[in-house]
Amino acid sequence: MTPGRHRPCALRLRACGALLVMILAAVMTAGREAAASGEAPLVLTLEKAITLALGQNRDILIAAQDRSKAEAQISEARSGALPALNVSAGYTRNIQKPVLFLPPNSLINPTSSTEEFEIGSNNAYNVGASLTQTLYNRKVGVALDIAETYRDYARESYRGTEQGVSLEVKKAFYGVLLAGKLVEANRQGLEIVKANFENIKSQYQRGTAAEYDMLRAEVEVANSEPLLISAENNLKLAKNSLKNLCAIPIDQEIEAQGDFAFEELPGAGLEQAKREAASNNAVIRELSLSQTMQQKNISVERANLFPTLSLIGGYSWQTEDNSFHFKNYQWAQTSSLGLVLSFPLFDGARTSARVQEARSEYEKIRFAKLKAEEALVIQIESAELRMTEATKRIQGQEKSIDEARRAVHIAQTRFTNGVGTQLELLDSQVALTRAQTNYAQAVYDYLVAEADWQFAVGLPK
């Protein structure tokens, strides 16, 4: 075959590659111009992102309402020990008045038949007040204890929500930094292949490089453009995730600022933090308080077997009249004071069943706490293993990046001098991008594992 037979195919390949480069370049340019036309981005550090999230994250706001609800429940439980005062008023129109039946052959009814005698008036009024004060009810004191424990539970739940949101913000923030590093690595890779293409194109025009090499370099540029666009899209998605956690409007541009580097945790405090993890971990503390509440709930159900003693009192004003001349009414006053003792004799075994249910709930929470404590040990160990693994990968990739950069320089020099191939150059460029990507991923993995470890042992957010 002669070289001329391949020229039409080569020219079509070259034209398609050039067209793809132009389209992708136009898309990237339009995206950059749209971003540049907006308002200045909101600069976020990790600390600022966490502060914003703790102030306006939706989960935090929900937990705050639960905390307020717990405070209200204490007042509700305390109300059982306070007196209840009620005031009432009523009006009755007697369309047919009530009657008394007078027996026959009596002093008031000398006739031989029973007679009816109407009583009351057309209008009847009643105004009264009643007072009830519980003197003894075993449920009241226990209910107040449960409400106070629930308040502690709600506060601990709020603290746990804060720690959970802080953890998610850290991961999202690190995700933005990682996506930025990947954009940077792909952009550097694109710049390298573009520079290589321009170099080979210049050599081809001078007749020192083959057309195949130029087309190969042009296609490599076209293949690298989508990788950069994909990395930029991933960066935008990562920023949107961070915005959602911080309750930042989705159309607000943000910029994450921070060193994408790791610093190993000091070994002195690691063991102590692990020993105190069970008492500091938010999940374990919530389960402990829930277990306490359920234990007290058993006492509440048992209280149904005990008597209740209450003081009751009442005062009322009554009157009746056929007219509506209120100033002429005569009011009768009545008052009363007494004690009411209620003692349950038999409720169909309902109380014993409720006590058994409460005990079962208590046991469920106790087992859940044991399970959580066992899982906590595994979670801490897993985080430590991931940190160790990521540290070794970081150390290895640091060396790989230096070697990859040297390999690119050597491959470029060899290719320029005509002793190396373009395949060597492209392979070295791909290896450099891969090394930079792996390094960034390793740093991200370490930071995420460290955040998981801190959350597990209950360190401050």
CSV table of C-alpha atoms in Angstrom, one decimal:
chain,number,residue,atom,x,y,z
A,1,MET,CA,0.0,0.0,0.0
A,2,THR,CA,1.1,3.5,-0.7
A,3,PRO,CA,1.0,6.3,1.9
A,4,GLY,CA,-1.5,8.2,-0.3
A,5,ARG,CA,-4.3,5.8,0.3
A,6,HIS,CA,-4.3,6.6,4.1
A,7,ARG,CA,-4.3,10.4,3.6
A,8,PRO,CA,-8.1,10.8,3.2
A,9,CYS,CA,-8.8,8.8,6.4
A,10,ALA,CA,-6.1,10.7,8.3
A,11,LEU,CA,-7.5,14.1,7.1
A,12,ARG,CA,-11.0,13.1,8.3
A,13,LEU,CA,-9.7,12.0,11.7
A,14,ARG,CA,-7.8,15.2,12.0
A,15,ALA,CA,-10.9,17.3,11.0
A,16,CYS,CA,-13.1,15.5,13.5
A,17,GLY,CA,-10.5,15.9,16.3
A,18,ALA,CA,-10.2,19.6,15.6
A,19,LEU,CA,-14.0,20.1,15.6
A,20,LEU,CA,-14.3,18.3,18.9
A,21,VAL,CA,-11.6,20.4,20.4
A,22,MET,CA,-13.4,23.6,19.2
A,23,ILE,CA,-16.8,22.5,20.6
A,24,LEU,CA,-15.4,21.5,24.0
A,25,ALA,CA,-13.3,24.7,24.2
A,26,ALA,CA,-16.5,26.7,23.5
A,27,VAL,CA,-18.4,24.9,26.2
A,28,MET,CA,-15.7,25.5,28.8
A,29,THR,CA,-15.3,29.2,27.8
A,30,ALA,CA,-19.0,29.8,28.1
A,31,GLY,CA,-19.0,28.2,31.6
A,32,ARG,CA,-16.2,30.3,32.7
A,33,GLU,CA,-17.8,33.5,31.4
A,34,ALA,CA,-21.1,32.7,33.1
A,35,ALA,CA,-19.3,32.1,36.4
A,36,ALA,CA,-17.3,35.3,36.0
A,37,SER,CA,-20.4,37.4,35.4
A,38,GLY,CA,-21.9,36.5,38.8
A,39,GLU,CA,-21.4,38.0,42.2
A,40,ALA,CA,-18.2,37.4,44.2
A,41,PRO,CA,-18.1,33.9,45.6
A,42,LEU,CA,-18.5,33.2,49.3
A,43,VAL,CA,-15.2,32.2,50.7
A,44,LEU,CA,-15.5,29.2,53.1
A,45,THR,CA,-12.9,27.8,55.4
A,46,LEU,CA,-13.6,24.6,57.2
A,47,GLU,CA,-14.3,26.4,60.5
A,48,LYS,CA,-16.6,28.9,58.8
A,49,ALA,CA,-18.5,26.2,57.0
A,50,ILE,CA,-19.1,24.3,60.3
A,51,THR,CA,-20.2,27.5,62.0
A,52,LEU,CA,-22.7,28.2,59.2
A,53,ALA,CA,-24.1,24.7,59.3
A,54,LEU,CA,-24.5,24.7,63.1
A,55,GLY,CA,-26.5,27.9,62.8
A,56,GLN,CA,-28.8,27.1,59.9
A,57,ASN,CA,-28.6,23.5,59.0
A,58,ARG,CA,-32.1,22.0,58.8
A,59,ASP,CA,-31.3,19.0,61.0
A,60,ILE,CA,-29.9,21.3,63.7
A,61,LEU,CA,-33.1,23.4,63.6
A,62,ILE,CA,-35.2,20.3,64.0
A,63,ALA,CA,-33.1,19.1,67.0
A,64,ALA,CA,-33.4,22.6,68.5
A,65,GLN,CA,-37.2,22.2,68.4
A,66,ASP,CA,-37.0,18.8,70.1
A,67,ARG,CA,-34.9,20.4,72.8
A,68,SER,CA,-37.6,23.1,73.3
A,69,LYS,CA,-40.3,20.4,73.3
A,70,ALA,CA,-38.4,18.7,76.2
A,71,GLU,CA,-38.4,21.8,78.2
A,72,ALA,CA,-42.1,22.2,77.7
A,73,GLN,CA,-42.7,18.6,78.8
A,74,ILE,CA,-41.1,19.3,82.1
A,75,SER,CA,-43.7,22.0,82.7
A,76,GLU,CA,-46.4,19.6,81.6
A,77,ALA,CA,-45.2,16.9,84.1
A,78,ARG,CA,-44.9,19.5,86.9
A,79,SER,CA,-48.5,20.5,86.3
A,80,GLY,CA,-49.7,17.2,87.7
A,81,ALA,CA,-48.6,18.3,91.2
A,82,LEU,CA,-50.2,21.7,90.9
A,83,PRO,CA,-53.9,22.5,91.7
A,84,ALA,CA,-56.5,22.7,88.9
A,85,LEU,CA,-59.0,25.5,89.1
A,86,ASN,CA,-62.0,25.6,86.8
A,87,VAL,CA,-64.8,28.2,86.5
A,88,SER,CA,-68.1,27.5,84.7
A,89,ALA,CA,-71.3,29.3,84.0
A,90,GLY,CA,-74.6,28.1,82.6
A,91,TYR,CA,-78.1,29.2,81.6
A,92,THR,CA,-81.2,27.0,81.2
A,93,ARG,CA,-84.5,27.9,79.7
A,94,ASN,CA,-87.2,25.6,81.2
A,95,ILE,CA,-89.7,25.2,78.4
A,96,GLN,CA,-91.5,22.6,80.5
A,97,LYS,CA,-90.7,23.0,84.2
A,98,PRO,CA,-90.0,19.9,86.3
A,99,VAL,CA,-92.8,18.7,88.6
A,100,LEU,CA,-93.3,17.1,91.9
A,101,PHE,CA,-95.9,14.4,92.3
A,102,LEU,CA,-98.1,14.9,95.4
A,103,PRO,CA,-99.5,11.7,96.8
A,104,PRO,CA,-103.4,11.5,97.4
A,105,ASN,CA,-105.0,11.7,100.7
A,106,SER,CA,-102.1,13.6,102.3
A,107,LEU,CA,-101.9,16.9,104.1
A,108,ILE,CA,-100.7,18.7,101.0
A,109,ASN,CA,-103.0,16.8,98.6
A,110,PRO,CA,-106.3,15.8,100.3
A,111,THR,CA,-107.8,14.6,97.0
A,112,SER,CA,-108.1,11.0,96.1
A,113,SER,CA,-105.8,11.3,93.0
A,114,THR,CA,-102.1,12.1,92.6
A,115,GLU,CA,-101.5,15.8,91.8
A,116,GLU,CA,-98.6,17.4,89.9
A,117,PHE,CA,-96.8,20.5,91.2
A,118,GLU,CA,-94.5,22.6,89.1
A,119,ILE,CA,-91.2,23.7,90.6
A,120,GLY,CA,-88.6,26.2,89.4
A,121,SER,CA,-88.9,29.1,87.1
A,122,ASN,CA,-88.6,29.8,83.3
A,123,ASN,CA,-84.9,30.9,83.6
A,124,ALA,CA,-82.2,29.2,85.6
A,125,TYR,CA,-78.6,30.5,86.0
A,126,ASN,CA,-75.6,28.8,87.5
A,127,VAL,CA,-72.1,30.1,88.1
A,128,GLY,CA,-69.5,28.0,89.9
A,129,ALA,CA,-65.8,27.3,90.6
A,130,SER,CA,-64.1,24.0,91.4
A,131,LEU,CA,-60.7,23.2,92.8
A,132,THR,CA,-58.8,19.9,92.6
A,133,GLN,CA,-55.5,19.3,94.2
A,134,THR,CA,-53.7,16.0,94.0
A,135,LEU,CA,-52.4,15.0,97.4
A,136,TYR,CA,-50.8,11.7,96.5
A,137,ASN,CA,-50.2,10.2,93.1
A,138,ARG,CA,-47.2,8.0,92.6
A,139,LYS,CA,-47.1,8.8,88.9
A,140,VAL,CA,-46.5,12.5,89.3
A,141,GLY,CA,-43.0,12.3,90.8
A,142,VAL,CA,-41.9,9.6,88.4
A,143,ALA,CA,-43.3,11.5,85.4
A,144,LEU,CA,-41.3,14.6,86.4
A,145,ASP,CA,-38.2,12.5,86.7
A,146,ILE,CA,-38.8,11.1,83.2
A,147,ALA,CA,-39.4,14.6,81.8
A,148,GLU,CA,-36.1,15.8,83.3
A,149,THR,CA,-34.3,12.8,81.9
A,150,TYR,CA,-35.9,13.4,78.5
A,151,ARG,CA,-34.6,17.0,78.6
A,152,ASP,CA,-31.1,15.6,79.1
A,153,TYR,CA,-31.8,13.2,76.3
A,154,ALA,CA,-32.9,16.0,74.0
A,155,ARG,CA,-29.8,18.0,74.9
A,156,GLU,CA,-27.6,15.1,74.2
A,157,SER,CA,-29.4,14.4,70.9
A,158,TYR,CA,-28.8,18.0,70.0
A,159,ARG,CA,-25.1,17.6,70.7
A,160,GLY,CA,-25.1,14.4,68.7
A,161,THR,CA,-26.8,16.2,65.8
A,162,GLU,CA,-24.2,19.0,66.0
A,163,GLN,CA,-21.4,16.4,65.8
A,164,GLY,CA,-23.1,14.5,63.0
A,165,VAL,CA,-23.6,17.7,60.9
A,166,SER,CA,-20.0,18.8,61.6
A,167,LEU,CA,-18.8,15.4,60.4
A,168,GLU,CA,-20.9,15.7,57.2
A,169,VAL,CA,-19.6,19.2,56.6
A,170,LYS,CA,-16.0,18.1,57.0
A,171,LYS,CA,-16.5,15.3,54.5
A,172,ALA,CA,-18.3,17.6,52.1
A,173,PHE,CA,-15.6,20.3,52.5
A,174,TYR,CA,-12.8,17.8,51.9
A,175,GLY,CA,-14.8,16.6,48.9
A,176,VAL,CA,-14.7,20.1,47.4
A,177,LEU,CA,-10.9,20.3,48.0
A,178,LEU,CA,-10.4,16.9,46.4
A,179,ALA,CA,-12.5,17.8,43.4
A,180,GLY,CA,-10.5,21.0,43.1
A,181,LYS,CA,-7.3,19.1,43.1
A,182,LEU,CA,-8.6,16.7,40.4
A,183,VAL,CA,-9.6,19.7,38.3
A,184,GLU,CA,-6.1,21.1,38.7
A,185,ALA,CA,-4.5,17.8,37.8
A,186,ASN,CA,-6.6,17.3,34.7
A,187,ARG,CA,-6.0,20.9,33.7
A,188,GLN,CA,-2.3,20.4,34.0
A,189,GLY,CA,-2.5,17.2,32.0
A,190,LEU,CA,-4.5,19.0,29.3
A,191,GLU,CA,-1.9,21.8,29.2
A,192,ILE,CA,0.8,19.2,28.8
A,193,VAL,CA,-0.9,17.4,25.9
A,194,LYS,CA,-1.7,20.7,24.3
A,195,ALA,CA,1.9,21.8,24.5
A,196,ASN,CA,2.9,18.4,23.1
A,197,PHE,CA,0.4,18.8,20.2
A,198,GLU,CA,1.7,22.3,19.4
A,199,ASN,CA,5.3,21.0,19.4
A,200,ILE,CA,4.6,18.1,17.2
A,201,LYS,CA,2.5,20.3,14.9
A,202,SER,CA,5.5,22.6,14.5
A,203,GLN,CA,7.7,19.6,13.8
A,204,TYR,CA,5.3,18.2,11.3
A,205,GLN,CA,5.2,21.6,9.5
A,206,ARG,CA,9.0,21.5,9.3
A,207,GLY,CA,8.9,17.9,8.0
A,208,THR,CA,10.6,16.4,11.1
A,209,ALA,CA,7.5,14.6,12.5
A,210,ALA,CA,5.1,12.2,10.9
A,211,GLU,CA,1.5,13.1,10.3
A,212,TYR,CA,0.4,10.1,12.4
A,213,ASP,CA,2.2,11.6,15.4
A,214,MET,CA,0.5,14.9,14.9
A,215,LEU,CA,-2.9,13.2,14.6
A,216,ARG,CA,-2.2,11.1,17.6
A,217,ALA,CA,-1.3,14.2,19.7
A,218,GLU,CA,-4.4,16.0,18.4
A,219,VAL,CA,-6.7,13.1,19.4
A,220,GLU,CA,-5.1,13.0,22.9
A,221,VAL,CA,-6.0,16.7,23.3
A,222,ALA,CA,-9.6,15.8,22.3
A,223,ASN,CA,-9.7,12.9,24.8
A,224,SER,CA,-8.3,15.1,27.6
A,225,GLU,CA,-10.9,17.9,27.2
A,226,PRO,CA,-13.8,15.7,28.5
A,227,LEU,CA,-11.8,14.6,31.5
A,228,LEU,CA,-11.4,18.2,32.6
A,229,ILE,CA,-15.1,19.0,32.0
A,230,SER,CA,-16.1,15.9,34.0
A,231,ALA,CA,-13.8,17.0,36.9
A,232,GLU,CA,-15.2,20.5,36.8
A,233,ASN,CA,-18.8,19.1,36.9
A,234,ASN,CA,-17.8,16.9,39.9
A,235,LEU,CA,-16.4,20.0,41.6
A,236,LYS,CA,-19.7,21.8,41.1
A,237,LEU,CA,-21.7,18.8,42.5
A,238,ALA,CA,-19.3,18.7,45.5
A,239,LYS,CA,-19.9,22.4,46.1
A,240,ASN,CA,-23.7,21.9,45.9
A,241,SER,CA,-23.5,19.2,48.5
A,242,LEU,CA,-21.6,21.6,50.9
A,243,LYS,CA,-24.1,24.3,50.2
A,244,ASN,CA,-27.0,22.0,51.1
A,245,LEU,CA,-25.4,21.2,54.5
A,246,CYS,CA,-24.7,24.8,55.3
A,247,ALA,CA,-28.1,25.9,54.0
A,248,ILE,CA,-26.5,28.3,51.5
A,249,PRO,CA,-28.6,29.2,48.4
A,250,ILE,CA,-27.8,26.9,45.5
A,251,ASP,CA,-27.2,29.8,43.2
A,252,GLN,CA,-24.6,31.3,45.6
A,253,GLU,CA,-21.1,30.7,44.3
A,254,ILE,CA,-18.7,29.5,47.0
A,255,GLU,CA,-14.9,29.0,47.2
A,256,ALA,CA,-13.4,26.5,49.6
A,257,GLN,CA,-10.1,27.7,51.1
A,258,GLY,CA,-7.9,25.3,53.1
A,259,ASP,CA,-4.7,23.3,53.0
A,260,PHE,CA,-5.4,20.0,51.4
A,261,ALA,CA,-2.9,18.3,53.6
A,262,PHE,CA,-2.9,15.9,56.5
A,263,GLU,CA,-1.4,16.0,60.0
A,264,GLU,CA,-1.2,12.8,61.9
A,265,LEU,CA,-3.0,12.8,65.3
A,266,PRO,CA,-0.7,13.0,68.3
A,267,GLY,CA,-0.2,9.5,69.7
A,268,ALA,CA,-0.3,10.7,73.4
A,269,GLY,CA,-4.0,11.4,73.4
A,270,LEU,CA,-5.2,8.6,71.2
A,271,GLU,CA,-5.4,5.9,73.8
A,272,GLN,CA,-7.0,8.1,76.4
A,273,ALA,CA,-9.6,9.2,73.8
A,274,LYS,CA,-10.3,5.6,73.0
A,275,ARG,CA,-10.8,4.7,76.6
A,276,GLU,CA,-13.3,7.5,77.1
A,277,ALA,CA,-15.1,6.9,73.8
A,278,ALA,CA,-18.0,5.0,75.4
A,279,SER,CA,-18.8,7.8,77.7
A,280,ASN,CA,-18.2,10.6,75.1
A,281,ASN,CA,-19.8,9.1,72.1
A,282,ALA,CA,-23.1,10.8,71.3
A,283,VAL,CA,-24.9,7.6,70.2
A,284,ILE,CA,-23.9,5.7,73.4
A,285,ARG,CA,-24.9,8.6,75.6
A,286,GLU,CA,-28.3,8.9,74.0
A,287,LEU,CA,-28.9,5.2,74.4
A,288,SER,CA,-27.9,5.4,78.1
A,289,LEU,CA,-30.4,8.2,78.7
A,290,SER,CA,-33.0,6.3,76.8
A,291,GLN,CA,-32.4,3.3,78.9
A,292,THR,CA,-32.8,5.4,82.1
A,293,MET,CA,-36.1,6.8,80.8
A,294,GLN,CA,-37.4,3.3,80.0
A,295,GLN,CA,-36.5,2.1,83.5
A,296,LYS,CA,-38.4,4.9,85.0
A,297,ASN,CA,-41.3,4.2,82.7
A,298,ILE,CA,-41.6,0.8,84.4
A,299,SER,CA,-42.2,2.6,87.6
A,300,VAL,CA,-44.9,4.8,86.0
A,301,GLU,CA,-46.8,1.7,84.8
A,302,ARG,CA,-46.5,0.1,88.2
A,303,ALA,CA,-47.9,3.3,89.8
A,304,ASN,CA,-51.3,2.4,88.4
A,305,LEU,CA,-51.5,-0.2,91.2
A,306,PHE,CA,-51.3,2.5,93.9
A,307,PRO,CA,-54.2,4.7,95.2
A,308,THR,CA,-54.7,8.3,94.3
A,309,LEU,CA,-55.8,10.9,96.9
A,310,SER,CA,-57.2,14.3,95.9
A,311,LEU,CA,-58.6,17.3,97.6
A,312,ILE,CA,-61.7,18.7,95.9
A,313,GLY,CA,-63.6,21.9,96.6
A,314,GLY,CA,-66.5,23.8,94.9
A,315,TYR,CA,-68.4,27.1,95.2
A,316,SER,CA,-71.5,28.0,93.2
A,317,TRP,CA,-74.1,30.7,92.8
A,318,GLN,CA,-77.6,29.7,91.6
A,319,THR,CA,-80.8,31.5,90.8
A,320,GLU,CA,-84.1,31.1,89.0
A,321,ASP,CA,-86.7,33.6,87.8
A,322,ASN,CA,-89.5,34.0,85.3
A,323,SER,CA,-88.4,37.5,84.2
A,324,PHE,CA,-85.2,39.0,82.9
A,325,HIS,CA,-85.0,41.7,85.6
A,326,PHE,CA,-81.5,40.7,86.7
A,327,LYS,CA,-81.2,43.3,89.4
A,328,ASN,CA,-84.2,41.7,91.2
A,329,TYR,CA,-82.7,38.2,91.2
A,330,GLN,CA,-81.9,36.4,94.4
A,331,TRP,CA,-78.8,34.3,94.3
A,332,ALA,CA,-78.2,31.2,96.5
A,333,GLN,CA,-74.7,30.3,97.3
A,334,THR,CA,-73.4,26.8,98.0
A,335,SER,CA,-69.9,25.5,98.8
A,336,SER,CA,-68.2,22.2,99.5
A,337,LEU,CA,-64.9,20.7,100.4
A,338,GLY,CA,-63.9,17.0,100.5
A,339,LEU,CA,-61.4,14.3,99.8
A,340,VAL,CA,-61.5,11.6,97.1
A,341,LEU,CA,-59.6,8.4,97.4
A,342,SER,CA,-59.4,6.2,94.4
A,343,PHE,CA,-57.9,2.7,94.6
A,344,PRO,CA,-57.7,0.3,91.6
A,345,LEU,CA,-59.0,-3.2,92.5
A,346,PHE,CA,-59.0,-4.9,89.1
A,347,ASP,CA,-58.3,-3.5,85.6
A,348,GLY,CA,-58.4,-6.7,83.7
A,349,ALA,CA,-54.6,-7.3,84.1
A,350,ARG,CA,-53.9,-4.2,82.0
A,351,THR,CA,-51.4,-2.8,84.4
A,352,SER,CA,-49.3,-6.0,84.5
A,353,ALA,CA,-49.3,-6.2,80.7
A,354,ARG,CA,-48.1,-2.6,80.5
A,355,VAL,CA,-45.4,-3.3,83.0
A,356,GLN,CA,-44.2,-6.3,81.0
A,357,GLU,CA,-44.2,-4.1,77.8
A,358,ALA,CA,-42.1,-1.5,79.5
A,359,ARG,CA,-39.6,-4.2,80.7
A,360,SER,CA,-39.4,-5.5,77.1
A,361,GLU,CA,-38.6,-2.0,75.8
A,362,TYR,CA,-36.0,-1.6,78.5
A,363,GLU,CA,-34.3,-4.8,77.5
A,364,LYS,CA,-34.4,-3.8,73.8
A,365,ILE,CA,-32.6,-0.6,74.6
A,366,ARG,CA,-30.1,-2.4,76.8
A,367,PHE,CA,-29.2,-4.8,74.0
A,368,ALA,CA,-29.1,-1.9,71.5
A,369,LYS,CA,-26.6,-0.1,73.8
A,370,LEU,CA,-24.4,-3.3,74.0
A,371,LYS,CA,-24.5,-3.6,70.2
A,372,ALA,CA,-23.6,0.1,69.8
A,373,GLU,CA,-20.7,-0.3,72.2
A,374,GLU,CA,-19.4,-3.3,70.3
A,375,ALA,CA,-19.8,-1.5,67.0
A,376,LEU,CA,-18.0,1.6,68.4
A,377,VAL,CA,-14.9,-0.5,69.0
A,378,ILE,CA,-15.0,-1.7,65.4
A,379,GLN,CA,-15.7,1.8,64.1
A,380,ILE,CA,-12.7,3.2,65.9
A,381,GLU,CA,-10.4,0.4,64.8
A,382,SER,CA,-11.6,0.7,61.2
A,383,ALA,CA,-10.9,4.5,61.2
A,384,GLU,CA,-7.4,3.9,62.6
A,385,LEU,CA,-6.7,1.3,59.9
A,386,ARG,CA,-7.9,3.6,57.2
A,387,MET,CA,-5.7,6.4,58.5
A,388,THR,CA,-2.7,4.1,58.6
A,389,GLU,CA,-3.4,2.9,55.0
A,390,ALA,CA,-3.9,6.4,53.7
A,391,THR,CA,-0.7,7.6,55.3
A,392,LYS,CA,1.3,4.9,53.6
A,393,ARG,CA,-0.4,5.7,50.3
A,394,ILE,CA,0.4,9.4,50.7
A,395,GLN,CA,4.0,8.7,51.3
A,396,GLY,CA,4.2,6.4,48.3
A,397,GLN,CA,2.4,8.8,46.0
A,398,GLU,CA,4.6,11.7,47.0
A,399,LYS,CA,7.6,9.8,45.6
A,400,SER,CA,5.5,8.7,42.6
A,401,ILE,CA,4.7,12.3,41.7
A,402,ASP,CA,8.3,13.4,41.7
A,403,GLU,CA,9.3,10.4,39.6
A,404,ALA,CA,6.4,10.9,37.2
A,405,ARG,CA,7.4,14.6,36.7
A,406,ARG,CA,11.0,13.5,35.9
A,407,ALA,CA,9.6,10.8,33.5
A,408,VAL,CA,7.6,13.4,31.6
A,409,HIS,CA,10.6,15.7,31.3
A,410,ILE,CA,12.8,12.9,30.1
A,411,ALA,CA,10.2,11.6,27.6
A,412,GLN,CA,9.7,15.1,26.2
A,413,THR,CA,13.5,15.5,25.8
A,414,ARG,CA,13.8,12.1,24.2
A,415,PHE,CA,10.9,12.8,21.8
A,416,THR,CA,12.2,16.2,20.9
A,417,ASN,CA,15.6,14.8,20.1
A,418,GLY,CA,14.1,12.0,18.0
A,419,VAL,CA,15.2,9.1,20.2
A,420,GLY,CA,11.9,8.6,22.0
A,421,THR,CA,8.4,7.8,20.8
A,422,GLN,CA,5.2,9.7,21.3
A,423,LEU,CA,3.7,6.7,23.1
A,424,GLU,CA,6.4,7.0,25.8
A,425,LEU,CA,5.5,10.7,26.2
A,426,LEU,CA,1.8,10.1,26.4
A,427,ASP,CA,2.3,7.3,28.9
A,428,SER,CA,4.4,9.4,31.1
A,429,GLN,CA,1.8,12.2,31.0
A,430,VAL,CA,-0.9,9.8,32.0
A,431,ALA,CA,1.2,8.4,34.8
A,432,LEU,CA,1.8,11.9,36.2
A,433,THR,CA,-2.0,12.7,36.2
A,434,ARG,CA,-2.7,9.3,37.8
A,435,ALA,CA,-0.1,9.9,40.5
A,436,GLN,CA,-1.5,13.4,41.3
A,437,THR,CA,-5.0,12.0,41.4
A,438,ASN,CA,-4.0,9.1,43.7
A,439,TYR,CA,-2.2,11.4,46.0
A,440,ALA,CA,-5.2,13.7,46.3
A,441,GLN,CA,-7.5,10.7,46.9
A,442,ALA,CA,-5.2,9.4,49.6
A,443,VAL,CA,-5.2,12.7,51.4
A,444,TYR,CA,-8.9,12.9,51.2
A,445,ASP,CA,-9.3,9.3,52.5
A,446,TYR,CA,-7.0,10.2,55.5
A,447,LEU,CA,-9.0,13.3,56.3
A,448,VAL,CA,-12.3,11.5,56.2
A,449,ALA,CA,-11.0,8.6,58.3
A,450,GLU,CA,-9.7,11.1,60.8
A,451,ALA,CA,-13.1,12.9,61.0
A,452,ASP,CA,-14.8,9.5,61.5
A,453,TRP,CA,-12.4,8.7,64.3
A,454,GLN,CA,-13.0,12.0,66.0
A,455,PHE,CA,-16.7,11.5,65.8
A,456,ALA,CA,-16.5,8.0,67.2
A,457,VAL,CA,-14.5,8.9,70.2
A,458,GLY,CA,-16.7,11.9,70.9
A,459,LEU,CA,-14.1,14.6,70.4
A,460,PRO,CA,-15.4,18.2,70.2
A,461,LYS,CA,-16.7,19.2,66.7
